[in-house]
Each structure stands twice: as structure tokens, then as C-alpha cells.
Amino acid sequence: MDHCDVLIIGTGAVGSAAMYYLAERGVNVVGLDRFPVAHDKGSSHGQTRIIRLAYFEHPNYVPLLRRSYELWKDLEEKSGNQLYSETGIIQIGPTDGEIVTGVKASAQEHGLEIENLTASDVTSRYPGFMVPEGMEAVFEKRAGFLKVEQSIKAYIKLALNYGAELHTGVSVDNWKRSSSNGIEVTTNRGVFSADNLIITAGAWAKDLLRPLNLNLTVARKPLFWFESDRTYDIGAGCPAFFYETPQGSFYGFPSIDELGLKVAEHTSGDPVLDPLKVDRTLHKTDKAKIDGFIGSHLSKMHDPRMTDHKICMYTRSEDEHFIVDSIPGSPHVNFVAGLSGHGFKMASVLGEIMADLAINKSTNHPIDFLSSKRFIQ
Ligand SMILES: Cc1cc2nc3c(=O)[nH]c(=O)nc-3n(C[C@H](O)[C@H](O)[C@H](O)COP(=O)(O)OP(=O)(O)OC[C@H]3O[C@@H](n4cnc5c(N)ncnc54)[C@H](O)[C@@H]3O)c2cc1C
């Protein structure tokens, strides 16, 4: 039986970062994953992910976001890859809606720079975007996107350089505490043992965290690319965008290559009972909703041709905030779950936190608000 200091189940976004921050600190770490590095079967594929600082979801995330920006920059330097592009983000919604009030609350609490834009400011600065009647726009300059697959590849490559071990094609069935106070993990390739376990299993977390009985729901999330006018090119200064509309929240990225503008819906999503069997065919209704959003909000997209699509998965916690914790009574077993469709931007700091918890059983990062205790009576 292979034994190591720390075993990681799931080397996607957070697991690959954890593997790197452990290996960098000289820890004997082994990662296990069912799929190859940067695969397209989980929640971390489709080219890009938005990163922003004035966080509408809750101001408590801002210190974690500040550290995430630092860590992504460090990863860029160490890997020699450009992973972050700063485009700014325009966020548009009702004046008293979740997004506009949330962005302003985070900006005020943490002294972040944002700009309120009138509808005519938006039309002259960003001519591809409409501000519907009764809506307001806020612009944040210190925002943009990260290259999702390239970031994971960079973490894995650097972790391996530091001596980490990675086993792909390994499906974990379950884990248990061993008689010697360690952890035993049973897989299709035999049993692995370790002093510490990190569970970063994305859409598959619920089963592996069975003792906690967390209410994690997985949703099928289509995303689309469309042929687009030059206005939406990154080179033309097009920002990332996020809209809160009566039909749901939608977001997108400037065109960075021949695929064109990328657009998706943040809200809703068909329930997925078995993430290994998620329906990857595109339904007419998937596209109809996006077409409806584009037609009424993106003024220079006229019945655009779809160039590509992908199906991805969100894993939502009950309150759509992350769950970052150890298993109660088992400080040797730590996990990240329920990233609820907004976790990639913080995969870097979450990886660092997992490394802290595995090594020190504590972290200086402010994560109390993400504890599983909020769900456990
Ligand atoms: C369409 C879409 C758009 C998004 N947009 C954004 C965005 O703009 N900004 C943002 O910050 N976030 C965004 N997110 C969310 C973000 O991408 C995810 O929260 C994050 O990437 C998930 O990382 P993870 O490490 O939890 O899961 P994953 O990266 O999916 O990793 C989990 C890994 O665990 C492995 N695994 C699981 N169970 C087992 C097992 N039993 N045995 C072996 N291996 C196992 C899987 O194979 C997988 O590799 C988006 C998500 C989607 C789907």
C-alpha cells in the first residue's frame, strides 16, 4: 500500500492548487483523479473564468480575493504563462438588485475602486451593451478573466516539479480512518494511505463527504460562443460583463479568438443526479434562453451564429456560499465543496488554505464564514 503525508482526491481547480502549495512546502503529496489533467468532464473547462474583487456575493470574500490575485500573479511568474487578462467588468442590474447593491457594499466596506456609469456613459464607452430602463451599471477596472485549463496545467506541472505524485485514471470509491490514526482510500487501483486527506472532488463531493450529509446539488450548465462584431473583441477594449435580469443572471467574456464572444447563464440549470452521466447534448431550450438575453442586451449581436458550446456543472450549497472545513472530529480530513458556480477565481487561495489546514490544522485566512457548521445542527 502506498503511504504519503497528504492524499488529495480530485486534482481539478482547487486540488491542483493544493497539490502545488503542499509540494512547494516540501510535503510528500499524492493527487488522485479519475480523469486526465484539465479534462472537460467536471466544472473546470471552457477556456475562461471571470475574476472580480468588489464581490456582490458577500464582502467577506474580499480578503480571500485579494490573496487570490497575488497567488495567480505568482503562478504566472513561476509558470511563465499569461493566465490573467485584466479587461474590467461591467455589472448591470436593478438599482436595488443583488448585483448592484452587492458590488457597492463590497466596494464600500473594503475601499475598492468602482465607477457608476449612466446608460449614456455605457453606450459611449462600451457600445455593445444596453442598460435597460430601471437598471444601473457599475464598472470595476480590477477585474477580468483567468485561463481555466491553463491554470490547472500550470499548477500540476509545478507541483510535479517539486516532487508531487499524480495518479490519473484512479476512481476513489471511499475513504476511512485506519487503525493507525491515518486515512485509507479505496480506489479501482488499490488502496492508498496517508496521514492527511484533502477532498476537492467538485461535483462528486457529496458522496465522499457522506458523514456530513451536506445538501449539495449539481446543475447542468451550458455555455456558448458566438461569432461577434469587433466591438466585442478584447483588443477593442470590451470588458467582461454580468447582467441581472428578470429572466435570470447572464455573464460573458470578450472575444479572444475565432470562437468569438462567450456567453452563459449563471442562474438555474437542470439538476444532475449522476455527474458521470450529465447530458452533454445541446437542447433547443438551452440556446433559446441565451438568444433571448443576447437579443435584448447586446446591441451589436444580431442573430449571431453559434461557433461552439460546452456543458459544465455547478455544485451549489444551500446558500450558494463555499464550504471550506475539516470533517468534525477529524482535523486530518479537510475539504472544499459547494463552490456554487463562482469558485474558480479563488481556487488559488483555496488551495493554499487546504495546504495550511493539512500541515498546521489551521489557517490565517478568514474562512469562519465558510464553515460547514452553518448547516450542521
Ligand atoms: C459554466 C461554468 C462557468 C463558471 N464560471 C465561473 C467564473 O466565471 N468565475 C469563477 O470564479 N467560477 C466560475 N465557475 C465555477 C468554477 O469553475 C468551479 O467552481 C471550479 O472550477 C470547481 O473547481 P473544483 O476543484 O471544485 O472542481 P473540479 O475542477 O471539477 O475538480 C474536481 C475533480 O475531482 C475529481 N474527482 C471527483 N470525484 C472523484 C473520485 N471519486 N475519484 C477520483 N477523482 C474524482 C474530478 O475528476 C475532478 O477532476 C464556473 C463553472 C461553470 C461550470
Tab-separated table of N, CA, C and O in Angstrom, residues 137-248:
chain	number	residue	atom	x	y	z
A	137	ALA	N	-25.553	50.632	-13.953
A	137	ALA	CA	-24.308	49.933	-14.315
A	137	ALA	C	-23.180	50.333	-13.371
A	137	ALA	O	-23.046	51.509	-13.021
A	138	VAL	N	-22.399	49.359	-12.938
A	138	VAL	CA	-21.179	49.648	-12.179
A	138	VAL	C	-20.016	48.972	-12.898
A	138	VAL	O	-20.144	47.842	-13.379
A	139	PHE	N	-18.901	49.702	-12.952
A	139	PHE	CA	-17.734	49.175	-13.659
A	139	PHE	C	-16.599	48.995	-12.668
A	139	PHE	O	-16.320	49.881	-11.865
A	140	GLU	N	-15.965	47.847	-12.712
A	140	GLU	CA	-14.783	47.609	-11.883
A	140	GLU	C	-13.604	47.333	-12.807
A	140	GLU	O	-13.649	46.407	-13.620
A	141	LYS	N	-12.569	48.163	-12.637
A	141	LYS	CA	-11.407	48.064	-13.526
A	141	LYS	C	-10.560	46.834	-13.180
A	141	LYS	O	-10.052	46.147	-14.057
A	142	ARG	N	-10.412	46.575	-11.877
A	142	ARG	CA	-9.507	45.489	-11.449
A	142	ARG	C	-10.230	44.139	-11.530
A	142	ARG	O	-10.453	43.447	-10.527
A	143	ALA	N	-10.634	43.784	-12.736
A	143	ALA	CA	-11.343	42.518	-12.953
A	143	ALA	C	-11.002	42.038	-14.351
A	143	ALA	O	-10.471	42.798	-15.167
A	144	GLY	N	-11.310	40.797	-14.618
A	144	GLY	CA	-11.004	40.253	-15.937
A	144	GLY	C	-11.261	38.765	-15.940
A	144	GLY	O	-12.214	38.300	-15.311
A	145	PHE	N	-10.399	38.040	-16.619
A	145	PHE	CA	-10.620	36.588	-16.659
A	145	PHE	C	-9.315	35.823	-16.534
A	145	PHE	O	-8.230	36.347	-16.803
A	146	LEU	N	-9.475	34.568	-16.095
A	146	LEU	CA	-8.361	33.629	-15.964
A	146	LEU	C	-8.539	32.526	-16.997
A	146	LEU	O	-9.672	32.133	-17.298
A	147	LYS	N	-7.448	32.001	-17.493
A	147	LYS	CA	-7.496	30.841	-18.396
A	147	LYS	C	-7.629	29.599	-17.514
A	147	LYS	O	-6.723	29.291	-16.733
A	148	VAL	N	-8.747	28.905	-17.646
A	148	VAL	CA	-9.056	27.865	-16.667
A	148	VAL	C	-8.188	26.611	-16.829
A	148	VAL	O	-7.521	26.181	-15.883
A	149	GLU	N	-8.174	26.015	-18.019
A	149	GLU	CA	-7.394	24.770	-18.180
A	149	GLU	C	-5.900	25.049	-18.026
A	149	GLU	O	-5.165	24.254	-17.433
A	150	GLN	N	-5.456	26.200	-18.566
A	150	GLN	CA	-4.016	26.512	-18.493
A	150	GLN	C	-3.555	26.713	-17.053
A	150	GLN	O	-2.422	26.400	-16.707
A	151	SER	N	-4.445	27.261	-16.211
A	151	SER	CA	-4.073	27.469	-14.800
A	151	SER	C	-3.887	26.123	-14.107
A	151	SER	O	-2.928	25.924	-13.347
A	152	ILE	N	-4.818	25.202	-14.370
A	152	ILE	CA	-4.713	23.874	-13.736
A	152	ILE	C	-3.443	23.167	-14.214
A	152	ILE	O	-2.686	22.601	-13.414
A	153	LYS	N	-3.191	23.246	-15.520
A	153	LYS	CA	-1.973	22.600	-16.051
A	153	LYS	C	-0.727	23.195	-15.401
A	153	LYS	O	0.229	22.484	-15.092
A	154	ALA	N	-0.745	24.517	-15.206
A	154	ALA	CA	0.429	25.183	-14.609
A	154	ALA	C	0.645	24.697	-13.179
A	154	ALA	O	1.779	24.384	-12.781
A	155	TYR	N	-0.445	24.621	-12.386
A	155	TYR	CA	-0.294	24.136	-11.003
A	155	TYR	C	0.250	22.708	-10.978
A	155	TYR	O	1.148	22.378	-10.200
A	156	ILE	N	-0.319	21.850	-11.843
A	156	ILE	CA	0.105	20.440	-11.822
A	156	ILE	C	1.577	20.324	-12.223
A	156	ILE	O	2.362	19.621	-11.573
A	157	LYS	N	1.948	21.040	-13.272
A	157	LYS	CA	3.331	20.938	-13.752
A	157	LYS	C	4.316	21.367	-12.659
A	157	LYS	O	5.310	20.687	-12.393
A	158	LEU	N	4.006	22.496	-12.005
A	158	LEU	CA	4.919	22.977	-10.961
A	158	LEU	C	4.926	22.025	-9.769
A	158	LEU	O	5.975	21.784	-9.164
A	159	ALA	N	3.748	21.487	-9.424
A	159	ALA	CA	3.684	20.542	-8.294
A	159	ALA	C	4.557	19.318	-8.590
A	159	ALA	O	5.318	18.858	-7.730
A	160	LEU	N	4.455	18.810	-9.823
A	160	LEU	CA	5.264	17.632	-10.184
A	160	LEU	C	6.751	17.978	-10.132
A	160	LEU	O	7.573	17.178	-9.682
A	161	ASN	N	7.089	19.206	-10.550
A	161	ASN	CA	8.499	19.633	-10.475
A	161	ASN	C	9.015	19.615	-9.045
A	161	ASN	O	10.190	19.393	-8.798
A	162	TYR	N	8.101	19.903	-8.091
A	162	TYR	CA	8.502	19.895	-6.674
A	162	TYR	C	8.422	18.493	-6.063
A	162	TYR	O	8.558	18.337	-4.856
A	163	GLY	N	8.103	17.491	-6.877
A	163	GLY	CA	8.137	16.113	-6.374
A	163	GLY	C	6.785	15.519	-6.023
A	163	GLY	O	6.720	14.405	-5.495
A	164	ALA	N	5.683	16.256	-6.291
A	164	ALA	CA	4.356	15.669	-6.044
A	164	ALA	C	4.154	14.491	-6.994
A	164	ALA	O	4.779	14.419	-8.054
A	165	GLU	N	3.250	13.593	-6.588
A	165	GLU	CA	2.919	12.434	-7.432
A	165	GLU	C	1.468	12.578	-7.861
A	165	GLU	O	0.625	12.966	-7.034
A	166	LEU	N	1.176	12.265	-9.120
A	166	LEU	CA	-0.211	12.351	-9.591
A	166	LEU	C	-0.595	11.030	-10.237
A	166	LEU	O	0.141	10.510	-11.078
A	167	HIS	N	-1.748	10.492	-9.830
A	167	HIS	CA	-2.268	9.275	-10.463
A	167	HIS	C	-3.609	9.612	-11.099
A	167	HIS	O	-4.580	9.884	-10.382
A	168	THR	N	-3.666	9.624	-12.430
A	168	THR	CA	-4.956	9.819	-13.097
A	168	THR	C	-5.503	8.439	-13.485
A	168	THR	O	-4.798	7.435	-13.386
A	169	GLY	N	-6.773	8.414	-13.892
A	169	GLY	CA	-7.404	7.121	-14.178
A	169	GLY	C	-7.710	6.357	-12.903
A	169	GLY	O	-7.960	5.154	-12.928
A	170	VAL	N	-7.688	7.063	-11.772
A	170	VAL	CA	-7.958	6.430	-10.474
A	170	VAL	C	-9.297	6.935	-9.941
A	170	VAL	O	-9.464	8.133	-9.695
A	171	SER	N	-10.256	6.025	-9.790
A	171	SER	CA	-11.564	6.410	-9.240
A	171	SER	C	-11.612	6.013	-7.774
A	171	SER	O	-11.436	4.836	-7.446
A	172	VAL	N	-11.862	6.998	-6.926
A	172	VAL	CA	-11.932	6.715	-5.486
A	172	VAL	C	-13.338	6.229	-5.144
A	172	VAL	O	-14.328	6.874	-5.502
A	173	ASP	N	-13.409	5.086	-4.457
A	173	ASP	CA	-14.720	4.575	-4.030
A	173	ASP	C	-15.102	5.149	-2.673
A	173	ASP	O	-16.213	5.606	-2.480
A	174	ASN	N	-14.187	5.085	-1.721
A	174	ASN	CA	-14.479	5.646	-0.401
A	174	ASN	C	-13.189	5.811	0.394
A	174	ASN	O	-12.118	5.411	-0.061
A	175	TRP	N	-13.318	6.410	1.573
A	175	TRP	CA	-12.164	6.578	2.451
A	175	TRP	C	-12.606	6.278	3.879
A	175	TRP	O	-13.795	6.365	4.198
A	176	LYS	N	-11.644	5.925	4.719
A	176	LYS	CA	-11.967	5.694	6.136
A	176	LYS	C	-10.726	5.963	6.979
A	176	LYS	O	-9.600	5.993	6.460
A	177	ARG	N	-10.948	6.146	8.276
A	177	ARG	CA	-9.806	6.285	9.185
A	177	ARG	C	-9.205	4.900	9.378
A	177	ARG	O	-9.939	3.924	9.525
A	178	SER	N	-7.881	4.810	9.368
A	178	SER	CA	-7.254	3.495	9.547
A	178	SER	C	-6.961	3.277	11.023
A	178	SER	O	-6.998	4.218	11.823
A	179	SER	N	-6.622	2.052	11.375
A	179	SER	CA	-6.381	1.731	12.786
A	179	SER	C	-5.185	2.514	13.326
A	179	SER	O	-5.109	2.843	14.495
A	180	SER	N	-4.239	2.886	12.432
A	180	SER	CA	-3.034	3.597	12.892
A	180	SER	C	-3.230	5.115	12.894
A	180	SER	O	-2.268	5.860	12.792
A	181	ASN	N	-4.479	5.575	12.966
A	181	ASN	CA	-4.785	7.009	13.032
A	181	ASN	C	-4.577	7.749	11.719
A	181	ASN	O	-4.589	8.968	11.684
A	182	GLY	N	-4.330	7.029	10.653
A	182	GLY	CA	-4.191	7.658	9.342
A	182	GLY	C	-5.490	7.507	8.562
A	182	GLY	O	-6.557	7.288	9.137
A	183	ILE	N	-5.360	7.625	7.235
A	183	ILE	CA	-6.536	7.549	6.363
A	183	ILE	C	-6.267	6.487	5.305
A	183	ILE	O	-5.152	6.414	4.775
A	184	GLU	N	-7.272	5.709	4.990
A	184	GLU	CA	-7.156	4.739	3.894
A	184	GLU	C	-8.180	5.069	2.821
A	184	GLU	O	-9.352	5.295	3.129
A	185	VAL	N	-7.712	5.089	1.576
A	185	VAL	CA	-8.593	5.450	0.461
A	185	VAL	C	-8.656	4.259	-0.498
A	185	VAL	O	-7.620	3.789	-0.978
A	186	THR	N	-9.872	3.787	-0.754
A	186	THR	CA	-10.040	2.624	-1.635
A	186	THR	C	-10.387	3.097	-3.043
A	186	THR	O	-11.294	3.925	-3.218
A	187	THR	N	-9.657	2.568	-4.026
A	187	THR	CA	-9.864	3.009	-5.411
A	187	THR	C	-9.930	1.795	-6.338
A	187	THR	O	-9.687	0.663	-5.907
A	188	ASN	N	-10.185	2.055	-7.617
A	188	ASN	CA	-10.154	0.979	-8.622
A	188	ASN	C	-8.731	0.489	-8.869
A	188	ASN	O	-8.521	-0.488	-9.567
A	189	ARG	N	-7.750	1.198	-8.335
A	189	ARG	CA	-6.340	0.792	-8.499
A	189	ARG	C	-5.713	0.446	-7.152
A	189	ARG	O	-4.540	0.715	-6.926
A	190	GLY	N	-6.513	-0.040	-6.234
A	190	GLY	CA	-5.967	-0.464	-4.947
A	190	GLY	C	-6.167	0.575	-3.861
A	190	GLY	O	-6.865	1.576	-4.057
A	191	VAL	N	-5.504	0.326	-2.722
A	191	VAL	CA	-5.708	1.177	-1.541
A	191	VAL	C	-4.502	2.102	-1.380
A	191	VAL	O	-3.357	1.676	-1.532
A	192	PHE	N	-4.780	3.390	-1.107
A	192	PHE	CA	-3.728	4.372	-0.812
A	192	PHE	C	-3.884	4.772	0.648
A	192	PHE	O	-5.010	4.848	1.143
A	193	SER	N	-2.774	5.069	1.317
A	193	SER	CA	-2.917	5.525	2.699
A	193	SER	C	-2.098	6.790	2.916
A	193	SER	O	-1.131	7.058	2.192
A	194	ALA	N	-2.545	7.574	3.894
A	194	ALA	CA	-1.908	8.875	4.137
A	194	ALA	C	-2.149	9.301	5.569
A	194	ALA	O	-3.045	8.781	6.246
A	195	ASP	N	-1.359	10.298	6.016
A	195	ASP	CA	-1.620	10.885	7.334
A	195	ASP	C	-2.772	11.879	7.253
A	195	ASP	O	-3.470	12.105	8.239
A	196	ASN	N	-2.912	12.525	6.089
A	196	ASN	CA	-3.946	13.562	5.909
A	196	ASN	C	-4.651	13.353	4.587
A	196	ASN	O	-4.036	12.904	3.614
A	197	LEU	N	-5.909	13.786	4.560
A	197	LEU	CA	-6.686	13.685	3.323
A	197	LEU	C	-7.283	15.050	2.991
A	197	LEU	O	-7.763	15.766	3.884
A	198	ILE	N	-7.248	15.398	1.700
A	198	ILE	CA	-7.945	16.599	1.213
A	198	ILE	C	-8.959	16.129	0.177
A	198	ILE	O	-8.602	15.382	-0.746
A	199	ILE	N	-10.204	16.564	0.340
A	199	ILE	CA	-11.243	16.176	-0.622
A	199	ILE	C	-11.651	17.423	-1.407
A	199	ILE	O	-12.232	18.363	-0.861
A	200	THR	N	-11.289	17.439	-2.676
A	200	THR	CA	-11.618	18.566	-3.566
A	200	THR	C	-12.227	17.943	-4.825
A	200	THR	O	-11.624	17.954	-5.891
A	201	ALA	N	-13.403	17.377	-4.646
A	201	ALA	CA	-13.974	16.494	-5.669
A	201	ALA	C	-15.061	17.153	-6.504
A	201	ALA	O	-15.748	16.477	-7.279
A	202	GLY	N	-15.237	18.469	-6.377
A	202	GLY	CA	-16.180	19.192	-7.233
A	202	GLY	C	-17.573	18.587	-7.196
A	202	GLY	O	-18.172	18.420	-6.127
A	203	ALA	N	-18.088	18.232	-8.372
A	203	ALA	CA	-19.465	17.736	-8.489
A	203	ALA	C	-19.670	16.386	-7.801
A	203	ALA	O	-20.805	15.950	-7.618
A	204	TRP	N	-18.565	15.733	-7.431
A	204	TRP	CA	-18.669	14.407	-6.802
A	204	TRP	C	-18.467	14.480	-5.279
A	204	TRP	O	-18.317	13.449	-4.621
A	205	ALA	N	-18.449	15.678	-4.725
A	205	ALA	CA	-18.091	15.835	-3.308
A	205	ALA	C	-19.106	15.199	-2.359
A	205	ALA	O	-18.739	14.664	-1.313
A	206	LYS	N	-20.380	15.266	-2.717
A	206	LYS	CA	-21.426	14.855	-1.768
A	206	LYS	C	-21.199	13.427	-1.249
A	206	LYS	O	-21.261	13.178	-0.046
A	207	ASP	N	-20.911	12.497	-2.177
A	207	ASP	CA	-20.729	11.097	-1.767
A	207	ASP	C	-19.517	10.938	-0.862
A	207	ASP	O	-19.550	10.198	0.112
A	208	LEU	N	-18.436	11.644	-1.201
A	208	LEU	CA	-17.199	11.483	-0.428
A	208	LEU	C	-17.297	12.175	0.930
A	208	LEU	O	-16.511	11.903	1.827
A	209	LEU	N	-18.267	13.088	1.064
A	209	LEU	CA	-18.458	13.796	2.338
A	209	LEU	C	-19.709	13.275	3.045
A	209	LEU	O	-20.347	13.999	3.811
A	210	ARG	N	-20.046	12.031	2.781
A	210	ARG	CA	-21.279	11.430	3.297
A	210	ARG	C	-21.495	11.667	4.799
A	210	ARG	O	-22.615	11.977	5.207
A	211	PRO	N	-20.426	11.576	5.640
A	211	PRO	CA	-20.675	11.745	7.081
A	211	PRO	C	-21.312	13.096	7.418
A	211	PRO	O	-21.972	13.234	8.441
A	212	LEU	N	-21.127	14.097	6.560
A	212	LEU	CA	-21.669	15.435	6.858
A	212	LEU	C	-23.098	15.621	6.363
A	212	LEU	O	-23.773	16.573	6.750
A	213	ASN	N	-23.530	14.752	5.469
A	213	ASN	CA	-24.876	14.837	4.915
A	213	ASN	C	-25.189	16.244	4.388
A	213	ASN	O	-26.231	16.832	4.704
A	214	LEU	N	-24.265	16.789	3.600
A	214	LEU	CA	-24.451	18.154	3.084
A	214	LEU	C	-25.462	18.160	1.940
A	214	LEU	O	-25.492	17.230	1.131
A	215	ASN	N	-26.240	19.216	1.890
A	215	ASN	CA	-27.194	19.348	0.793
A	215	ASN	C	-26.497	20.056	-0.374
A	215	ASN	O	-26.545	21.280	-0.497
A	216	LEU	N	-25.808	19.270	-1.208
A	216	LEU	CA	-25.110	19.824	-2.375
A	216	LEU	C	-25.881	19.402	-3.617
A	216	LEU	O	-26.153	18.213	-3.795
A	217	THR	N	-26.238	20.361	-4.458
A	217	THR	CA	-26.985	19.995	-5.664
A	217	THR	C	-26.166	20.357	-6.906
A	217	THR	O	-25.569	21.432	-6.976
A	218	VAL	N	-26.152	19.428	-7.838
A	218	VAL	CA	-25.352	19.623	-9.051
A	218	VAL	C	-26.286	20.056	-10.186
A	218	VAL	O	-27.379	19.507	-10.347
A	219	ALA	N	-25.849	21.067	-10.934
A	219	ALA	CA	-26.671	21.575	-12.047
A	219	ALA	C	-25.887	21.517	-13.351
A	219	ALA	O	-24.676	21.756	-13.377
A	220	ARG	N	-26.605	21.203	-14.423
A	220	ARG	CA	-26.027	21.160	-15.775
A	220	ARG	C	-26.003	22.582	-16.321
A	220	ARG	O	-27.028	23.264	-16.337
A	221	LYS	N	-24.810	23.039	-16.757
A	221	LYS	CA	-24.670	24.439	-17.169
A	221	LYS	C	-24.063	24.537	-18.568
A	221	LYS	O	-22.858	24.332	-18.747
A	222	PRO	N	-24.882	24.868	-19.571
A	222	PRO	CA	-24.329	25.067	-20.921
A	222	PRO	C	-23.652	26.429	-21.048
A	222	PRO	O	-24.090	27.394	-20.414
A	223	LEU	N	-22.600	26.500	-21.834
A	223	LEU	CA	-22.003	27.800	-22.149
A	223	LEU	C	-21.731	27.853	-23.647
A	223	LEU	O	-21.539	26.828	-24.289
A	224	PHE	N	-21.741	29.065	-24.179
A	224	PHE	CA	-21.793	29.253	-25.641
A	224	PHE	C	-20.774	30.267	-26.130
A	224	PHE	O	-20.477	31.229	-25.427
A	225	TRP	N	-20.332	30.060	-27.364
A	225	TRP	CA	-19.530	31.074	-28.062
A	225	TRP	C	-20.285	31.471	-29.330
A	225	TRP	O	-20.895	30.614	-29.987
A	226	PHE	N	-20.209	32.759	-29.668
A	226	PHE	CA	-20.909	33.271	-30.848
A	226	PHE	C	-19.974	34.148	-31.675
A	226	PHE	O	-19.179	34.921	-31.108
A	227	GLU	N	-20.156	34.047	-33.003
A	227	GLU	CA	-19.468	34.972	-33.896
A	227	GLU	C	-19.875	36.382	-33.474
A	227	GLU	O	-21.063	36.615	-33.231
A	228	SER	N	-18.902	37.302	-33.388
A	228	SER	CA	-19.281	38.608	-32.837
A	228	SER	C	-18.630	39.760	-33.586
A	228	SER	O	-17.565	39.617	-34.191
A	229	ASP	N	-19.292	40.907	-33.489
A	229	ASP	CA	-18.805	42.160	-34.053
A	229	ASP	C	-17.479	42.537	-33.367
A	229	ASP	O	-17.245	42.156	-32.216
A	230	ARG	N	-16.655	43.320	-34.046
A	230	ARG	CA	-15.349	43.726	-33.480
A	230	ARG	C	-15.475	44.455	-32.144
A	230	ARG	O	-14.547	44.457	-31.340
A	231	THR	N	-16.640	45.105	-31.923
A	231	THR	CA	-16.870	45.812	-30.649
A	231	THR	C	-16.586	44.908	-29.458
A	231	THR	O	-16.229	45.384	-28.382
A	232	TYR	N	-16.825	43.602	-29.647
A	232	TYR	CA	-16.703	42.674	-28.520
A	232	TYR	C	-15.315	42.039	-28.424
A	232	TYR	O	-15.107	41.142	-27.618
A	233	ASP	N	-14.372	42.502	-29.252
A	233	ASP	CA	-13.011	41.943	-29.190
A	233	ASP	C	-12.277	42.469	-27.957
A	233	ASP	O	-12.422	43.649	-27.601
A	234	ILE	N	-11.461	41.631	-27.390
A	234	ILE	CA	-10.646	42.079	-26.251
A	234	ILE	C	-9.759	43.246	-26.682
A	234	ILE	O	-9.568	44.205	-25.923
A	235	GLY	N	-9.276	43.198	-27.909
A	235	GLY	CA	-8.400	44.258	-28.417
A	235	GLY	C	-9.119	45.587	-28.586
A	235	GLY	O	-8.490	46.647	-28.631
A	236	ALA	N	-10.458	45.540	-28.677
A	236	ALA	CA	-11.237	46.782	-28.817
A	236	ALA	C	-11.618	47.334	-27.444
A	236	ALA	O	-12.380	48.294	-27.338
A	237	GLY	N	-11.132	46.693	-26.376
A	237	GLY	CA	-11.405	47.185	-25.022
A	237	GLY	C	-12.710	46.675	-24.442
A	237	GLY	O	-13.226	47.234	-23.466
A	238	CYS	N	-13.252	45.607	-25.017
A	238	CYS	CA	-14.515	45.065	-24.487
A	238	CYS	C	-14.260	44.429	-23.113
A	238	CYS	O	-13.340	43.629	-22.957
A	239	PRO	N	-15.062	44.780	-22.115
A	239	PRO	CA	-14.877	44.183	-20.788
A	239	PRO	C	-15.635	42.855	-20.649
A	239	PRO	O	-16.453	42.505	-21.498
A	240	ALA	N	-15.392	42.153	-19.547
A	240	ALA	CA	-16.287	41.056	-19.151
A	240	ALA	C	-17.591	41.704	-18.682
A	240	ALA	O	-17.617	42.907	-18.373
A	241	PHE	N	-18.679	40.934	-18.621
A	241	PHE	CA	-19.961	41.545	-18.223
A	241	PHE	C	-20.813	40.573	-17.423
A	241	PHE	O	-20.649	39.351	-17.520
A	242	PHE	N	-21.698	41.161	-16.627
A	242	PHE	CA	-22.603	40.368	-15.788
A	242	PHE	C	-23.908	41.155	-15.709
A	242	PHE	O	-23.896	42.337	-15.353
A	243	TYR	N	-25.013	40.539	-16.075
A	243	TYR	CA	-26.323	41.205	-16.059
A	243	TYR	C	-27.262	40.473	-15.112
A	243	TYR	O	-27.359	39.235	-15.163
A	244	GLU	N	-27.980	41.211	-14.285
A	244	GLU	CA	-29.090	40.634	-13.514
A	244	GLU	C	-30.376	41.080	-14.204
A	244	GLU	O	-30.656	42.281	-14.275
A	245	THR	N	-31.129	40.134	-14.745
A	245	THR	CA	-32.343	40.486	-15.497
A	245	THR	C	-33.532	39.731	-14.897
A	245	THR	O	-33.340	38.762	-14.150
A	246	PRO	N	-34.749	40.110	-15.241
A	246	PRO	CA	-35.912	39.366	-14.718
A	246	PRO	C	-35.910	37.904	-15.179
A	246	PRO	O	-36.515	37.047	-14.553
A	247	GLN	N	-35.205	37.601	-16.271
A	247	GLN	CA	-35.167	36.215	-16.778
A	247	GLN	C	-34.022	35.404	-16.167
A	247	GLN	O	-33.873	34.219	-16.447
A	248	GLY	N	-33.183	36.027	-15.355
A	248	GLY	CA	-32.040	35.330	-14.755
A	248	GLY	C	-30.785	36.183	-14.884
A	248	GLY	O	-30.820	37.270	-15.459
